[in-house]
XYZ file of N, CA and C in Angstrom:
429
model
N -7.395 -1.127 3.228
C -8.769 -1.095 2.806
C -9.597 -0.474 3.922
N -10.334 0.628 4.140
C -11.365 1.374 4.475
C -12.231 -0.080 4.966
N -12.509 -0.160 6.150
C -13.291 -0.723 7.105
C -14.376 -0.398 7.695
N -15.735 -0.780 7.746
C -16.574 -0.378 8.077
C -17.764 -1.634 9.151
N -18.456 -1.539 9.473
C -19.241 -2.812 10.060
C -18.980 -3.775 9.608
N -20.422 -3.885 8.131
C -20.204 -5.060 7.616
C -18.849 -5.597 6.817
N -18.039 -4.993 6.872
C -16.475 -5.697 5.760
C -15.795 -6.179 7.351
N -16.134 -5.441 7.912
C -15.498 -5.935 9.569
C -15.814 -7.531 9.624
N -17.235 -7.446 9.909
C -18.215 -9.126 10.407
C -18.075 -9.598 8.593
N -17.998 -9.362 7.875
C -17.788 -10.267 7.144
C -16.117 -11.125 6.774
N -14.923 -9.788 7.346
C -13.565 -10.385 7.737
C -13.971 -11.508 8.343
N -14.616 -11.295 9.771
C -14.530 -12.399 10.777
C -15.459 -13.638 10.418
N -16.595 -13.441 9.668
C -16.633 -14.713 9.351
C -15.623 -15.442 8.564
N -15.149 -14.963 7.639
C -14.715 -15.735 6.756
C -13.167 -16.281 7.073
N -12.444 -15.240 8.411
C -11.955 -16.039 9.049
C -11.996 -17.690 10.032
N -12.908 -17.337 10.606
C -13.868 -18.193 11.171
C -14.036 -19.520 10.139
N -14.421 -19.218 9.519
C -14.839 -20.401 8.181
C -13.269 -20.989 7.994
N -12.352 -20.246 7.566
C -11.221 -20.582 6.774
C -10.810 -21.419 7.985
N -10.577 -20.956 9.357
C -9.583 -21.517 10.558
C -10.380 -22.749 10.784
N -11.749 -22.926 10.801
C -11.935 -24.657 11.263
C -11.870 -25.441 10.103
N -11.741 -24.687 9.041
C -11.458 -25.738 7.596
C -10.079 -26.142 7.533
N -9.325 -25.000 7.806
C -7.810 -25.473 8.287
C -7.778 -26.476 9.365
N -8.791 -26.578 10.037
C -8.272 -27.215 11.424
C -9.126 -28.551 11.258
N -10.241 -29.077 10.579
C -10.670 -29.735 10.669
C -10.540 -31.000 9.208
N -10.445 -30.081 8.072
C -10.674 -30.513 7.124
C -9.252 -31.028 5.983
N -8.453 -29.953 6.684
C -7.386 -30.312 5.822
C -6.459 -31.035 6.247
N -5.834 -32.120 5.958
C -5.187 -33.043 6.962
C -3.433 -32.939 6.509
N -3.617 -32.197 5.966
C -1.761 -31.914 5.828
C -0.778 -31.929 6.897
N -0.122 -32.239 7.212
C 0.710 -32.391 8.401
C 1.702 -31.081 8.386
N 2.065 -30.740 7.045
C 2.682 -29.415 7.268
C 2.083 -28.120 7.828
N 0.566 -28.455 8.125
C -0.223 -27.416 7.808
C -0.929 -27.304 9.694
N 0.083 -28.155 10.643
C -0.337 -28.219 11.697
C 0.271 -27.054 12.736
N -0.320 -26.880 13.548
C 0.380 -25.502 14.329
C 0.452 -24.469 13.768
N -0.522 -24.433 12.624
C -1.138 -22.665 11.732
C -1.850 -22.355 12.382
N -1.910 -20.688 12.666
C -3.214 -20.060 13.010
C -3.322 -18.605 11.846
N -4.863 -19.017 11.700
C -4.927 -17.786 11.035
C -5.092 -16.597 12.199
N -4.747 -15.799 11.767
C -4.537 -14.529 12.549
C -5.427 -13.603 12.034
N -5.812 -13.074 10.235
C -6.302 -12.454 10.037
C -7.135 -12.624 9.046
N -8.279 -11.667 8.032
C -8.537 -12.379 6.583
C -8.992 -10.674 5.891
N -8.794 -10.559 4.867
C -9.025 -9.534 4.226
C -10.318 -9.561 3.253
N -11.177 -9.316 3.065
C -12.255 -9.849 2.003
C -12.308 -8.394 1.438
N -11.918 -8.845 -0.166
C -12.782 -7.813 -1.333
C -14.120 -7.193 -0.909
N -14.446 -5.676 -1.402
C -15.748 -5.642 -1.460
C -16.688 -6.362 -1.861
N -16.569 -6.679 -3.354
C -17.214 -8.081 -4.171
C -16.899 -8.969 -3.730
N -15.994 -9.209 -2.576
C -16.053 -11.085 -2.054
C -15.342 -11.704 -3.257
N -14.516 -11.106 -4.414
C -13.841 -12.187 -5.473
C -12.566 -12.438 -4.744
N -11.715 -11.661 -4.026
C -10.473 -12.005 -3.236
C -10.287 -11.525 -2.045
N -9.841 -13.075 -1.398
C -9.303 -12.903 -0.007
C -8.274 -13.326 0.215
N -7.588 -12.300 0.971
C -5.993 -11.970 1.944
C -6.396 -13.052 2.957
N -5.508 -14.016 3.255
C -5.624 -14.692 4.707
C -4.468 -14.345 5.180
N -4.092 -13.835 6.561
C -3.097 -13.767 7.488
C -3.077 -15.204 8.149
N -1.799 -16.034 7.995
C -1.300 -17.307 8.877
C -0.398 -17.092 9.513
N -0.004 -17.814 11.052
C 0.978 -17.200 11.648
C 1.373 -18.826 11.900
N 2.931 -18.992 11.968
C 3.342 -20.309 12.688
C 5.201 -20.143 13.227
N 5.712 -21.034 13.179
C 7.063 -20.661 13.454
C 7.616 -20.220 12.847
N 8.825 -19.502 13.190
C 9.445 -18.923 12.099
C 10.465 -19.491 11.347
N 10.769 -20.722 11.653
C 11.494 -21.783 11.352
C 10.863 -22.401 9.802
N 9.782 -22.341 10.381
C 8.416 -23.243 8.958
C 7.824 -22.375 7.792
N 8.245 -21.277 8.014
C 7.594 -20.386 6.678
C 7.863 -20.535 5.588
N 8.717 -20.895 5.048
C 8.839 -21.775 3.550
C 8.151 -22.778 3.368
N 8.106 -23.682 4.409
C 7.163 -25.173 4.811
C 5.991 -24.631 4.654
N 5.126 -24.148 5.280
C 3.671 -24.004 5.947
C 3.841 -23.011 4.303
N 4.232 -22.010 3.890
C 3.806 -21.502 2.463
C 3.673 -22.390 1.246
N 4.465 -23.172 0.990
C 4.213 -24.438 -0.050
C 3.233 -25.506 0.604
N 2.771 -25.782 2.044
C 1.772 -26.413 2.153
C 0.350 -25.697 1.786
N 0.188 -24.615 2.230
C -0.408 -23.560 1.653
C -0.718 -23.606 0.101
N -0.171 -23.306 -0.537
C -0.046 -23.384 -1.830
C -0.401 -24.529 -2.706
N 0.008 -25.909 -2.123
C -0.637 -26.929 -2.006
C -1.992 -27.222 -2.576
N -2.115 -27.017 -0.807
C -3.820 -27.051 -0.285
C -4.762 -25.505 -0.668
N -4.494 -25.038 -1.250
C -5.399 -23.787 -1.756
C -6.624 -24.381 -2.211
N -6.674 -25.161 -3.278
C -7.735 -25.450 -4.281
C -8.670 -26.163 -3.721
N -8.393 -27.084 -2.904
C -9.095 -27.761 -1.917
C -9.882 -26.629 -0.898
N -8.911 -25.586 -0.148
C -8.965 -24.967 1.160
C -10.188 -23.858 -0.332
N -9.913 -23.698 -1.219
C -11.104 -22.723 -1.497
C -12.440 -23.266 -2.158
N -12.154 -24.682 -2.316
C -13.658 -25.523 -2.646
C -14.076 -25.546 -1.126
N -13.898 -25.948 -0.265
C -14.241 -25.674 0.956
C -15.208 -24.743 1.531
N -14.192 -23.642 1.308
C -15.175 -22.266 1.684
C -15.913 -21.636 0.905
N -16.014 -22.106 0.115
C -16.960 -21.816 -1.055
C -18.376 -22.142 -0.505
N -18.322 -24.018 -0.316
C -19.242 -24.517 0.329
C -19.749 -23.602 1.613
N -19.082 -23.301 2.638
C -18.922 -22.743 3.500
C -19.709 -21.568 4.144
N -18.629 -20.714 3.436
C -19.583 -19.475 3.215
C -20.754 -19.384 2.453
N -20.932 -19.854 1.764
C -22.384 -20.098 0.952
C -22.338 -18.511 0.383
N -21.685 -17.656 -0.199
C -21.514 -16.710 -1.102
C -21.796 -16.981 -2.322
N -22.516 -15.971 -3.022
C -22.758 -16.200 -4.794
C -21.614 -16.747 -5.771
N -20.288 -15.715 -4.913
C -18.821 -15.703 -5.893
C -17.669 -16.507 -4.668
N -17.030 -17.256 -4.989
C -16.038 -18.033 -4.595
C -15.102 -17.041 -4.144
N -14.225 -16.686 -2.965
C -13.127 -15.980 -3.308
C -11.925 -16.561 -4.210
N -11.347 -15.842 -4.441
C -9.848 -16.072 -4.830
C -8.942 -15.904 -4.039
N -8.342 -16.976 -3.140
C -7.188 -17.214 -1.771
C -5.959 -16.313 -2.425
N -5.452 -15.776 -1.281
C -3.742 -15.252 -0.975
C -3.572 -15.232 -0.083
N -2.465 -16.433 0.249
C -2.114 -16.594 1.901
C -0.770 -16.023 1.841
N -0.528 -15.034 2.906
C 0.632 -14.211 3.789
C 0.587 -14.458 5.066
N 2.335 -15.088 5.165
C 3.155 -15.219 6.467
C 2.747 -14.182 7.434
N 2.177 -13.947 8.199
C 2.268 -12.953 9.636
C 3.057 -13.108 10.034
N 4.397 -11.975 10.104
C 5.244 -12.132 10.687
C 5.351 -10.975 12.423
N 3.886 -10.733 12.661
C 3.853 -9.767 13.757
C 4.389 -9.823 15.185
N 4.020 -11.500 15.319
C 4.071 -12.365 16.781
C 5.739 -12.175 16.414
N 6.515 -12.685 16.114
C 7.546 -12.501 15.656
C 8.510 -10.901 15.922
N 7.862 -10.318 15.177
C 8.450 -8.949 15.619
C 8.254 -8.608 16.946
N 7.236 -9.188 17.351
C 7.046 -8.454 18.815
C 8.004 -9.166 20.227
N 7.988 -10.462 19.655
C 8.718 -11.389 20.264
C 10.328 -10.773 20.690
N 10.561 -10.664 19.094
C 11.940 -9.459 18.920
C 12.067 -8.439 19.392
N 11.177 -7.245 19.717
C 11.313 -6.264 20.288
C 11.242 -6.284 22.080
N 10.618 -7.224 22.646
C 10.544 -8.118 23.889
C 11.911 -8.065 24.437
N 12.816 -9.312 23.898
C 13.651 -9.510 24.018
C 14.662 -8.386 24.033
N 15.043 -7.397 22.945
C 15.324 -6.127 22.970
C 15.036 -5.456 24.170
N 13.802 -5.371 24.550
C 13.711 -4.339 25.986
C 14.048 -5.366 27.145
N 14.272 -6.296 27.187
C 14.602 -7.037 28.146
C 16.232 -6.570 28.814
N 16.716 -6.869 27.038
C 18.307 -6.456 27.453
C 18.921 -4.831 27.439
N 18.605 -4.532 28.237
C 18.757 -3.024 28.280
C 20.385 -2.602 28.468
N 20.998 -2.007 27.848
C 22.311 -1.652 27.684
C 22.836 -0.488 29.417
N 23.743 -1.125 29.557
C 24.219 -0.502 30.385
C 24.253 1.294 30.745
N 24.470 1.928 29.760
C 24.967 2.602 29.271
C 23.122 3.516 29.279
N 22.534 2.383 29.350
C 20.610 3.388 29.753
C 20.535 3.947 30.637
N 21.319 3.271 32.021
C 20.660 3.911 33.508
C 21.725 5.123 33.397
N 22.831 5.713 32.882
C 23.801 6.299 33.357
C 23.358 7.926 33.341
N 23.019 8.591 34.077
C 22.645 9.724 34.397
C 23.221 11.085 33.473
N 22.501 11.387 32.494
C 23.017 12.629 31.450
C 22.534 13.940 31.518
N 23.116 15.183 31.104
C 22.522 16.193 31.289
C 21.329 16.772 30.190
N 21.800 17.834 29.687
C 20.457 18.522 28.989
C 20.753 18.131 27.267
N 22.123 18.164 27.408
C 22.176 17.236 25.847
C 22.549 15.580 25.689
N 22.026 15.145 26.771
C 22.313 13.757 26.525
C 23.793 13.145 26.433
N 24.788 14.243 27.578
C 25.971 13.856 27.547
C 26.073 13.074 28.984
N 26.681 12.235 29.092
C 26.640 11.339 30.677
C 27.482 12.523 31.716
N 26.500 12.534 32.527
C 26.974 13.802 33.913
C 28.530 12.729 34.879
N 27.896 11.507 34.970
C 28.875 11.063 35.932
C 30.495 10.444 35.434
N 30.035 10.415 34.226
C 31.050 9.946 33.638
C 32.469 11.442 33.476
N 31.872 12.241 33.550
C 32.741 13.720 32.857
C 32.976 13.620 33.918
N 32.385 13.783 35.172
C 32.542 14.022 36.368
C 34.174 12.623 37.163
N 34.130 11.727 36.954
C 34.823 10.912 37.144
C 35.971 10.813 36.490
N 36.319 11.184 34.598
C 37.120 11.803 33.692
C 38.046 12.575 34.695
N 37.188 13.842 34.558
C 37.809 15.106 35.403
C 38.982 14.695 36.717
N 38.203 14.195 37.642
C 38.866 13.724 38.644
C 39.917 12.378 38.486
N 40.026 11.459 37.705
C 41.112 10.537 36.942
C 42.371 11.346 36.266
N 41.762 12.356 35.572
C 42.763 13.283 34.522
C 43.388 14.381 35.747
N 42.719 15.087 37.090
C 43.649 15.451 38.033
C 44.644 14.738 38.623
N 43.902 13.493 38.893
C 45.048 12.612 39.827
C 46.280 12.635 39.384
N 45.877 11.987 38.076
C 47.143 11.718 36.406
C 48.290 12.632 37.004
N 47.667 13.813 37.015
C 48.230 15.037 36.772
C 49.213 15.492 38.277
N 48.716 15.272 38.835
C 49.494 15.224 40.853
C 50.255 14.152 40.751
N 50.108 13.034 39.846
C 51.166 12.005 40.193
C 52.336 12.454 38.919
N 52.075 12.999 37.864
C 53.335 13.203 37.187
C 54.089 14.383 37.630
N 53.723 15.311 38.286
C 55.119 16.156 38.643
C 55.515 15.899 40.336
């Protein structure tokens, strides 16, 4: 969706709104250690995208608590936001923290086979070089 000022500050309120209603109002226990991360609002304000992020262990959990608590979590912000039109909730797993977490770890473990010094096509220089000289020796010790 094409972003502009106000769809910007009106995302963030209605994030804003949604995260202390999550945090204050809804007392679900499945629904603890959520953060919203993001919120999407319609032009008309009839539907909003919420981004939630939690473990990745709990995303089946925290989505049926979700699902749950919708009807409640959108009488809420209704009140809330004090908008003409109520949205209509859709909550999606953020799975970003996650990926990044994953790709982290990935550059952490760097393969051996990275530092080894190659030429202009990406063939390993020291390795041919060491070949070569193994495959002479070979060769002086069999005759």
């Amino acid at each position: 969706m094409k972003q502009n000022q106000h769809s910007r500050r009106t995302n963030e309120i209605a994030r804003e709104k949604l995260a202390t209603i999550m945090l204050f109002e809804v007392s679900d226990p499945d629904l603890q250690l959520v953060t919203v991360t993001g919120v999407e609002v319609s032009v008309d304000k009839s539907f909003m995208r919420a981004y939630v992020s939690c473990d990745a262990s709990r995303y089946e959990e925290v989505s049926a608590a979700l699902e749950r608590a919708k009807g409640r979590i959108r009488s809420l912000l209704g009140h809330a936001l004090g908008w003409r039109v109520t949205p209509e909730l859709a909550f999606q797993i953020d799975t970003t923290t996650d990926e990044a977490e994953r790709i982290s770890r990935a550059l952490e473990n760097v393969p051996p086979t990275l530092g080894v010094e190659k030429d202009e096509n990406g063939y390993p220089i020291a390795a041919d070089a060491e070949d070569g000289a193994s495959d002479a020796a070979e060769g002086e010790e069999g005759e």
